[in-house]
Coordinates of C-alpha atoms in Angstrom, one line a residue:
X1 CA -21.2 11.7 24.5
X2 CA -21.5 15.4 24.9
X3 CA -22.4 16.3 21.3
X4 CA -25.0 13.5 21.0
X5 CA -26.6 14.3 24.3
X6 CA -26.8 18.0 23.4
X7 CA -28.3 17.2 20.1
X8 CA -30.9 15.0 21.8
X9 CA -31.8 17.7 24.2
X10 CA -32.4 20.1 21.4
X11 CA -34.6 17.7 19.5
X12 CA -36.4 16.7 22.7
X13 CA -37.8 20.2 23.3
X14 CA -35.1 22.2 25.2
X15 CA -34.5 24.4 22.2
X16 CA -36.4 27.4 23.6
X17 CA -33.7 27.7 26.2
X18 CA -31.1 28.1 23.4
X19 CA -33.1 29.9 20.7
X20 CA -34.1 33.6 21.1
X21 CA -37.4 32.9 19.3
X22 CA -38.6 30.7 22.1
X23 CA -41.0 29.0 19.7
X24 CA -41.6 25.3 19.1
X25 CA -39.1 24.7 16.3
X26 CA -40.2 21.1 15.7
X27 CA -43.7 21.9 14.5
X28 CA -42.8 22.5 10.9
X29 CA -40.4 19.7 10.1
X30 CA -40.1 15.9 10.7
X31 CA -39.4 14.8 14.2
X32 CA -37.4 11.8 15.5
X33 CA -39.4 9.5 17.7
X34 CA -38.1 8.5 21.1
X35 CA -37.2 5.1 19.8
X36 CA -35.2 6.7 16.9
X37 CA -33.4 9.0 19.3
X38 CA -32.5 6.0 21.4
X39 CA -31.2 4.2 18.3
X40 CA -29.0 7.2 17.5
X41 CA -27.7 7.5 21.0
X42 CA -23.9 7.2 21.0
X43 CA -23.7 7.4 17.2
X44 CA -20.5 9.3 16.3
X45 CA -17.5 9.2 14.0
X46 CA -15.9 6.2 15.8
X47 CA -18.4 4.0 14.1
X48 CA -17.1 4.9 10.6
X49 CA -15.7 1.9 8.8
X50 CA -17.6 -0.4 11.2
X51 CA -21.0 0.9 10.5
X52 CA -21.6 -0.4 7.0
X53 CA -25.3 -0.2 7.0
X54 CA -25.5 -4.0 6.5
X55 CA -27.2 -5.4 9.6
X56 CA -30.3 -3.2 9.3
X57 CA -29.7 -2.4 5.7
X58 CA -32.0 0.2 4.2
X59 CA -33.7 0.9 7.6
X60 CA -30.5 2.1 9.2
X61 CA -29.6 4.3 6.3
X62 CA -33.1 5.7 6.3
X63 CA -32.8 6.6 10.0
X64 CA -29.5 8.4 9.4
X65 CA -31.0 10.3 6.4
X66 CA -34.0 11.3 8.5
X67 CA -31.7 12.4 11.3
X68 CA -29.8 14.6 8.9
X69 CA -33.1 16.1 7.6
X70 CA -34.2 16.8 11.1
X71 CA -30.9 18.5 12.1
X72 CA -30.8 20.5 8.9
X73 CA -34.4 21.7 9.5
X74 CA -33.5 22.5 13.1
X75 CA -30.6 24.6 12.1
X76 CA -32.6 26.4 9.4
X77 CA -35.4 27.2 11.9
X78 CA -33.0 28.4 14.6
X79 CA -31.8 31.2 12.4
X80 CA -28.1 30.8 13.4
X81 CA -28.7 30.3 17.1
X82 CA -27.8 26.7 17.4
X83 CA -25.8 24.7 20.0
X84 CA -22.5 23.9 18.3
X85 CA -22.9 20.2 19.2
X86 CA -25.7 20.0 16.7
X87 CA -23.2 20.7 13.9
X88 CA -20.8 18.2 15.4
X89 CA -23.5 15.5 15.4
X90 CA -24.6 16.4 11.9
X91 CA -21.0 16.0 10.8
X92 CA -21.0 12.5 12.3
X93 CA -24.2 11.5 10.6
X94 CA -23.0 12.7 7.2
X95 CA -19.6 11.0 7.7
X96 CA -21.4 7.6 8.4
X97 CA -23.5 8.2 5.2
X98 CA -20.2 8.9 3.4
X99 CA -21.3 12.4 2.3
X100 CA -17.9 13.8 3.0
X101 CA -18.6 17.3 1.7
X102 CA -21.5 17.9 4.0
X103 CA -19.6 16.3 6.9
X104 CA -16.8 18.7 6.3
X105 CA -19.1 21.6 6.2
X106 CA -20.8 20.6 9.5
X107 CA -17.5 20.0 11.2
X108 CA -16.2 23.3 10.1
X109 CA -19.2 25.1 11.6
X110 CA -18.7 23.3 14.9
X111 CA -15.0 24.2 14.8
X112 CA -15.8 27.9 14.3
X113 CA -18.4 28.0 17.1
X114 CA -16.9 25.7 19.8
X115 CA -13.9 27.3 21.4
X116 CA -12.8 24.1 23.1
X117 CA -13.3 21.8 20.1
X118 CA -9.8 20.4 20.8
X119 CA -11.3 18.5 23.8
X120 CA -13.7 16.5 21.6
X121 CA -11.9 13.4 20.4
X122 CA -14.9 12.2 18.3
X123 CA -14.9 15.5 16.4
X124 CA -11.2 15.4 15.7
X125 CA -11.4 11.8 14.6
X126 CA -14.2 12.5 12.2
X127 CA -12.5 15.5 10.9
X128 CA -9.3 13.4 10.3
X129 CA -11.4 10.9 8.4
X130 CA -12.9 13.5 6.1
X131 CA -9.4 15.1 5.4
X132 CA -8.1 11.6 4.8
X133 CA -10.8 11.0 2.2
X134 CA -9.9 14.2 0.4
X135 CA -6.2 13.3 0.5
X136 CA -5.5 16.4 2.7
X137 CA -2.9 14.3 4.5
X138 CA -1.2 17.2 6.3
X139 CA -4.5 18.2 8.1
X140 CA -5.6 14.6 8.6
X141 CA -2.3 13.7 10.3
X142 CA -2.6 16.8 12.6
X143 CA -6.2 15.8 13.5
X144 CA -5.3 12.2 14.3
X145 CA -2.3 13.1 16.3
X146 CA -4.4 15.5 18.4
X147 CA -6.8 12.6 19.1
X148 CA -4.0 10.5 20.4
X149 CA -2.7 13.4 22.5
X150 CA -5.9 14.2 24.3
X151 CA -7.2 10.6 24.6
X152 CA -4.4 8.0 24.3
X153 CA -7.0 5.2 25.0
X154 CA -9.4 6.4 22.3
X155 CA -11.5 3.5 21.0
X156 CA -10.2 3.8 17.5
X157 CA -6.5 4.4 18.2
X158 CA -5.6 1.3 16.2
X159 CA -7.4 2.8 13.2
X160 CA -5.6 6.0 13.7
X161 CA -2.2 4.3 13.7
X162 CA -3.2 2.4 10.6
X163 CA -4.1 5.6 8.7
X164 CA -1.1 7.5 10.0
X165 CA 1.0 4.6 8.6
X166 CA -0.6 4.9 5.2
X167 CA -0.3 8.6 5.0
X168 CA 3.3 8.7 6.2
X169 CA 4.1 6.0 3.6
X170 CA 2.6 8.1 0.8
X171 CA 4.6 11.1 2.1
X172 CA 7.8 9.0 2.0
X173 CA 8.3 9.4 5.8
X174 CA 9.0 5.7 6.0
X175 CA 10.4 5.6 9.5
X176 CA 7.2 7.2 10.9
X177 CA 5.1 4.9 8.7
X178 CA 6.8 1.8 10.0
X179 CA 6.3 2.9 13.6
X180 CA 2.6 3.4 13.2
X181 CA 2.1 0.2 11.3
X182 CA 3.9 -1.7 14.0
X183 CA 1.7 0.0 16.7
X184 CA -1.4 -1.0 14.8
X185 CA -0.1 -4.5 14.4
X186 CA 0.3 -5.1 18.2
X187 CA -3.1 -3.6 19.0
X188 CA -5.7 -6.3 19.6
X189 CA -8.6 -4.0 18.7
X190 CA -10.4 -4.1 15.4
X191 CA -9.6 -1.8 12.5
X192 CA -10.5 -1.6 8.8
X193 CA -7.5 -3.7 7.7
X194 CA -6.7 -7.2 8.8
X195 CA -3.4 -8.1 10.5
X196 CA -2.2 -9.7 7.2
X197 CA -2.9 -6.5 5.3
X198 CA -0.9 -4.5 7.8
X199 CA 2.0 -7.0 7.5
X200 CA 1.9 -6.6 3.8
X201 CA 2.3 -2.8 4.1
X202 CA 5.3 -3.4 6.4
X203 CA 6.9 -5.7 3.8
X204 CA 6.2 -3.2 1.0
X205 CA 7.8 -0.5 3.1
X206 CA 11.0 -2.5 3.2
X207 CA 10.8 -3.0 -0.5
X208 CA 10.3 0.7 -1.5
X209 CA 13.3 1.5 0.8
X210 CA 15.3 -1.0 -1.2
X211 CA 15.8 -3.2 1.9
X212 CA 15.2 -6.2 -0.4
X213 CA 16.4 -8.9 1.9
X214 CA 14.1 -7.7 4.7
X215 CA 11.2 -7.3 2.2
X216 CA 11.8 -10.9 0.8
X217 CA 11.7 -12.3 4.4
X218 CA 8.6 -10.3 5.3
X219 CA 6.7 -11.4 2.2
X220 CA 7.7 -15.0 2.5
X221 CA 6.8 -15.0 6.2
X222 CA 3.4 -13.5 5.4
X223 CA 2.8 -16.2 2.8
X224 CA 3.2 -18.8 5.5
X225 CA 0.1 -17.5 7.3
X226 CA -2.8 -19.9 7.6
X227 CA -6.0 -18.8 5.9
X228 CA -4.3 -15.9 4.3
X229 CA -6.9 -13.8 2.3
X230 CA -6.7 -14.5 -1.4
X231 CA -6.1 -10.9 -2.3
X232 CA -3.3 -10.5 0.2
X233 CA -1.7 -13.7 -1.0
X234 CA -2.0 -12.6 -4.7
X235 CA -0.5 -9.2 -4.1
X236 CA 2.3 -10.5 -1.9
X237 CA 3.3 -13.1 -4.6
X238 CA 3.0 -10.4 -7.2
X239 CA 5.4 -8.1 -5.4
X240 CA 7.8 -10.9 -4.5
X241 CA 7.9 -12.1 -8.1
X242 CA 8.5 -8.7 -9.6
X243 CA 11.1 -7.9 -7.0
X244 CA 13.1 -11.0 -8.0
X245 CA 12.8 -10.1 -11.6
X246 CA 14.1 -6.5 -11.2
X247 CA 16.6 -6.8 -8.3
X248 CA 20.0 -8.1 -9.2
X249 CA 21.2 -8.7 -5.6
X250 CA 18.6 -11.5 -5.0
X251 CA 20.5 -14.1 -6.9
X252 CA 21.7 -15.2 -10.3
X253 CA 19.5 -14.3 -13.3
X254 CA 18.4 -17.9 -14.1
X255 CA 17.3 -18.6 -10.5
X256 CA 15.7 -15.2 -10.1
X257 CA 13.7 -15.5 -13.3
X258 CA 12.5 -19.0 -12.5
X259 CA 11.4 -17.9 -9.0
X260 CA 9.8 -14.7 -10.3
X261 CA 7.7 -16.7 -12.9
X262 CA 6.7 -19.2 -10.2
X263 CA 5.5 -16.5 -7.8
X264 CA 3.6 -14.6 -10.5
X265 CA 1.9 -17.9 -11.7
X266 CA 0.8 -18.6 -8.1
X267 CA -0.3 -15.0 -7.8
X268 CA -2.6 -15.5 -10.8
X269 CA -4.0 -18.7 -9.3
X270 CA -5.1 -16.6 -6.3
X271 CA -6.3 -13.7 -8.5
X272 CA -6.7 -14.6 -12.2
X273 CA -8.1 -11.1 -13.0
X274 CA -5.0 -9.1 -12.0
X275 CA -3.9 -7.3 -15.1
X276 CA -0.8 -6.1 -13.3
X277 CA 0.4 -9.7 -12.6
X278 CA -0.3 -10.7 -16.2
X279 CA 1.8 -7.8 -17.3
X280 CA 4.7 -8.6 -15.0
X281 CA 4.5 -12.3 -16.1
X282 CA 4.8 -11.1 -19.7
X283 CA 7.8 -9.0 -18.9
X284 CA 9.5 -12.1 -17.3
X285 CA 8.7 -14.3 -20.3
X286 CA 10.0 -11.7 -22.7
X287 CA 13.3 -11.4 -20.8
X288 CA 14.0 -15.1 -21.2
X289 CA 12.9 -15.2 -24.9
X290 CA 9.6 -16.9 -24.5
X291 CA 7.9 -14.7 -27.0
X292 CA 4.6 -16.6 -27.4
X293 CA 4.1 -16.9 -23.7
X294 CA 4.9 -13.1 -23.4
X295 CA 2.3 -12.2 -26.0
X296 CA -0.3 -14.4 -24.3
X297 CA 0.4 -12.8 -20.9
X298 CA 0.2 -9.3 -22.4
X299 CA -3.1 -10.2 -24.1
X300 CA -4.4 -11.3 -20.7
X301 CA -3.2 -8.1 -19.1
X302 CA -5.1 -6.0 -21.7
X303 CA -8.2 -8.1 -21.2
X304 CA -8.1 -7.6 -17.4
X305 CA -7.0 -3.9 -17.4
X306 CA -7.4 -2.3 -20.8
X307 CA -6.0 1.2 -20.0
X308 CA -2.4 0.1 -19.4
X309 CA 0.2 2.2 -21.2
X310 CA 2.9 0.0 -19.7
X311 CA 1.5 -3.1 -21.3
X312 CA 1.1 -1.5 -24.7
X313 CA 4.7 -0.2 -24.5
X314 CA 6.0 -3.6 -23.7
X315 CA 4.0 -5.1 -26.6
X316 CA 5.7 -2.5 -28.9
X317 CA 9.1 -3.5 -27.7
X318 CA 8.4 -7.2 -28.4
X319 CA 7.1 -6.4 -31.9
X320 CA 10.1 -4.3 -32.6
X321 CA 12.4 -7.1 -31.6
X322 CA 10.4 -9.4 -34.0
X323 CA 11.1 -6.9 -36.9
X324 CA 7.4 -6.0 -37.1
X325 CA 7.7 -2.2 -37.1
X326 CA 4.1 -1.4 -38.1
X327 CA 2.7 -3.4 -35.2
X328 CA 5.3 -1.9 -32.9
X329 CA 4.3 1.6 -34.0
X330 CA 0.6 1.0 -33.3
X331 CA 1.4 -0.4 -29.9
X332 CA 3.5 2.6 -29.0
X333 CA 0.8 4.9 -30.2
X334 CA -1.8 3.2 -28.0
X335 CA 0.6 3.6 -25.1
X336 CA 1.2 7.4 -25.5
X337 CA -2.5 8.0 -26.1
X338 CA -3.3 6.2 -22.9
X339 CA -0.6 8.2 -21.1
X340 CA 0.8 11.1 -23.1
X341 CA 3.7 11.5 -20.6
X342 CA 4.8 7.9 -20.8
X343 CA 8.6 8.5 -21.2
X344 CA 9.5 4.9 -22.0
X345 CA 7.0 4.7 -24.9
X346 CA 8.1 8.0 -26.4
X347 CA 11.8 6.8 -26.2
X348 CA 11.0 3.4 -27.7
X349 CA 9.0 5.1 -30.5
X350 CA 11.9 7.5 -31.2
X351 CA 14.2 4.5 -31.4
X352 CA 11.8 2.8 -33.9
X353 CA 11.7 5.9 -36.1
X354 CA 15.5 6.1 -36.0
X355 CA 15.8 2.5 -37.0
X356 CA 13.6 3.2 -40.0
X357 CA 15.7 6.2 -41.0
X358 CA 13.1 8.9 -40.0
X359 CA 15.1 11.3 -37.8
X360 CA 12.5 14.1 -38.0
X361 CA 9.9 11.9 -36.2
X362 CA 12.5 10.5 -33.8
X363 CA 13.4 14.0 -32.7
X364 CA 9.7 14.7 -31.9
X365 CA 9.4 11.6 -29.9
X366 CA 12.6 12.2 -27.9
X367 CA 11.4 15.8 -27.2
X368 CA 8.2 14.4 -25.8
X369 CA 10.1 12.0 -23.7
X370 CA 12.2 14.7 -22.1
X371 CA 9.1 16.6 -21.2
X372 CA 8.0 13.8 -19.0
X373 CA 8.7 13.9 -15.3
X374 CA 9.4 10.2 -15.4
X375 CA 12.3 10.5 -17.9
X376 CA 15.5 9.3 -16.3
X377 CA 18.0 10.1 -19.0
X378 CA 17.0 13.6 -20.1
X379 CA 20.6 14.8 -20.6
X380 CA 21.5 11.9 -22.9
X381 CA 18.3 12.3 -24.9
X382 CA 19.0 16.0 -25.2
X383 CA 22.4 15.3 -26.7
X384 CA 20.8 12.7 -29.1
X385 CA 18.3 15.3 -30.2
X386 CA 21.1 17.8 -31.0
X387 CA 23.0 15.2 -32.9
X388 CA 20.0 14.2 -35.0
X389 CA 19.2 17.9 -35.7
X390 CA 22.8 18.4 -36.8
X391 CA 22.5 15.3 -39.1
X392 CA 19.3 16.7 -40.5
X393 CA 21.0 20.0 -41.2
X394 CA 23.6 18.1 -43.3
X395 CA 20.8 16.2 -45.0
X396 CA 22.3 12.9 -43.8
X397 CA 20.0 9.9 -43.5
X398 CA 22.6 7.5 -42.2
X399 CA 21.9 7.8 -38.5
X400 CA 23.1 4.8 -36.5
X401 CA 20.2 3.5 -34.5
X402 CA 22.4 1.5 -32.2
X403 CA 23.9 4.8 -30.9
X404 CA 20.6 5.8 -29.5
X405 CA 20.6 6.2 -25.7
X406 CA 16.9 5.2 -25.8
X407 CA 17.9 1.6 -26.5
X408 CA 17.3 0.4 -23.0
X409 CA 18.0 -3.1 -21.8
X410 CA 14.5 -4.2 -21.1
X411 CA 14.2 -7.6 -22.6
X412 CA 16.5 -10.0 -24.5
X413 CA 16.0 -10.3 -28.2
X414 CA 14.1 -13.5 -29.1
X415 CA 14.2 -15.2 -32.5
X416 CA 12.7 -13.3 -35.4
X417 CA 9.3 -14.3 -36.8
X418 CA 7.9 -15.7 -33.6
X419 CA 5.6 -12.8 -32.8
X420 CA 1.9 -12.5 -33.5
X421 CA 0.3 -9.8 -35.6
X422 CA -1.2 -7.0 -33.5
X423 CA -4.7 -7.9 -34.7
X424 CA -4.3 -11.3 -32.8
X425 CA -4.2 -9.4 -29.5
X426 CA -8.0 -8.9 -30.1
X427 CA -10.1 -11.2 -27.9
X428 CA -13.0 -11.0 -30.4
X429 CA -13.1 -11.2 -34.2
X430 CA -13.4 -7.7 -35.7
X431 CA -13.0 -5.8 -39.0
X432 CA -9.6 -4.0 -39.1
X433 CA -10.2 -0.3 -38.5
X434 CA -10.1 1.9 -41.7
X435 CA -7.1 3.8 -40.4
X436 CA -4.9 0.7 -39.9
X437 CA -2.2 1.0 -42.5
X438 CA -1.0 -2.4 -43.7
X439 CA 2.5 -3.0 -44.9
X440 CA 1.2 -3.0 -48.5
X441 CA 0.3 0.7 -48.0
X442 CA 3.8 1.6 -46.8
X443 CA 7.0 2.4 -48.6
X444 CA 9.6 -0.2 -48.0
X445 CA 11.7 0.6 -44.9
X446 CA 9.4 3.4 -43.7
X447 CA 6.5 3.6 -41.3
X448 CA 3.9 6.4 -41.0
X449 CA 5.2 9.6 -39.7
X450 CA 4.2 11.0 -36.3
X451 CA 2.0 13.6 -38.0
X452 CA 0.1 10.7 -39.7
X453 CA -0.2 9.0 -36.3
X454 CA -1.6 12.3 -34.9
X455 CA -4.4 12.1 -37.5
X456 CA -5.2 8.7 -36.2
X457 CA -5.4 10.3 -32.7
X458 CA -7.8 12.9 -33.9
X459 CA -10.3 10.1 -34.5
X460 CA -12.0 8.7 -31.4
X461 CA -9.4 6.2 -30.0
X462 CA -11.6 5.4 -27.0
X463 CA -15.2 4.6 -27.8
X464 CA -17.1 5.6 -24.7
X465 CA -13.8 6.7 -23.2
X466 CA -12.7 3.2 -22.2
X467 CA -10.7 1.0 -24.6
X468 CA -8.6 1.4 -27.7
X469 CA -10.2 0.3 -31.0
X470 CA -7.6 -2.5 -31.4
X471 CA -9.2 -4.2 -28.4
X472 CA -12.8 -4.1 -29.7

């Protein structure tokens, strides 16, 4: 390729034709041998994703690092009078080494020096990959589209269609996303995702567009594939199961719940370490009143993925339904400390405070919920806040908890007394933390105020920044 050839000429000794100094610029820095130059011939951005440094291992990586050192020294010695293709090749090497910041810097220098950069497909492809890494999707899309325009038969066109599909999906341009995924699917060349993984993205596209019947058929068709990779199988079953649990149009409740649990159990057979699948399974069990199974699933979810505000919020809901307000309180506090903008946890915590006759704390929780971008009933909560404030002004403590709009239909109410204590969520025996307030320390019918909970929060909730103390 042009850039590689130009770089080779520079390193081979033609540099005096390009440098005003006319001196031997190689005398003061490491030089690539003829064999090394030959090994690097044709090395450009199109190898990214397929050049994993595995075949030759450390030797290949060492060669690329040496090439980068040589090019950096060449540029420094040249005092600004460098063939632009040197920067382009340096960008390729840094991209293959996954040093994206240096790759971007080199590509930008090439862009500023080479007026017809738009003719260089390998440059545009490499630049698109760097932008993709930094989530600069607008610029990545533009670079990839230019590659397809100037060279429709580019060797990595399938990879481009794949990544365009992914970016358009994130940008919610689902029509364009589907088009590029389908183009990638019919291309027989290699890319960094398998055919099954592309099919999964297509099925998921249908799902997020609420085309549930098409999504169901796509997932089930994918699951019939022979030798389906375990991770694709697990994720497909996870999505299929959760979709049946949440989408009413896919059948009657009993049939849907049974199918959802079956799918999630099979998903966990394929990937037992999926905290998300354990969480979904817990939600399914909770909805049909299987409290112990729900707690077990939630415990597994926490073991597999500790930092899950959703799981702790659902644990709180289950405890609250079991008339265990203290355990529910601590679960909600874990949820909002893991994700301070978790609207559902703040609403459920507000409902808990209302049910305990503590409107002052309920108001604070509802206000926090309304501040979250994820809050779906801001108007109703605002009205509830005003009502509670009016009741406070009249010094009334008889707020009806059932009137709260935060009472969302998430799970059915199982029988009382079937829940575990929050301490039993622990996977290892431990001494109860000093700040854990037992029911004996509480006034009857009340739980600690939000201000008290904030004092708990002032203590290190995450030792080492990872897991809540209740899990230690």
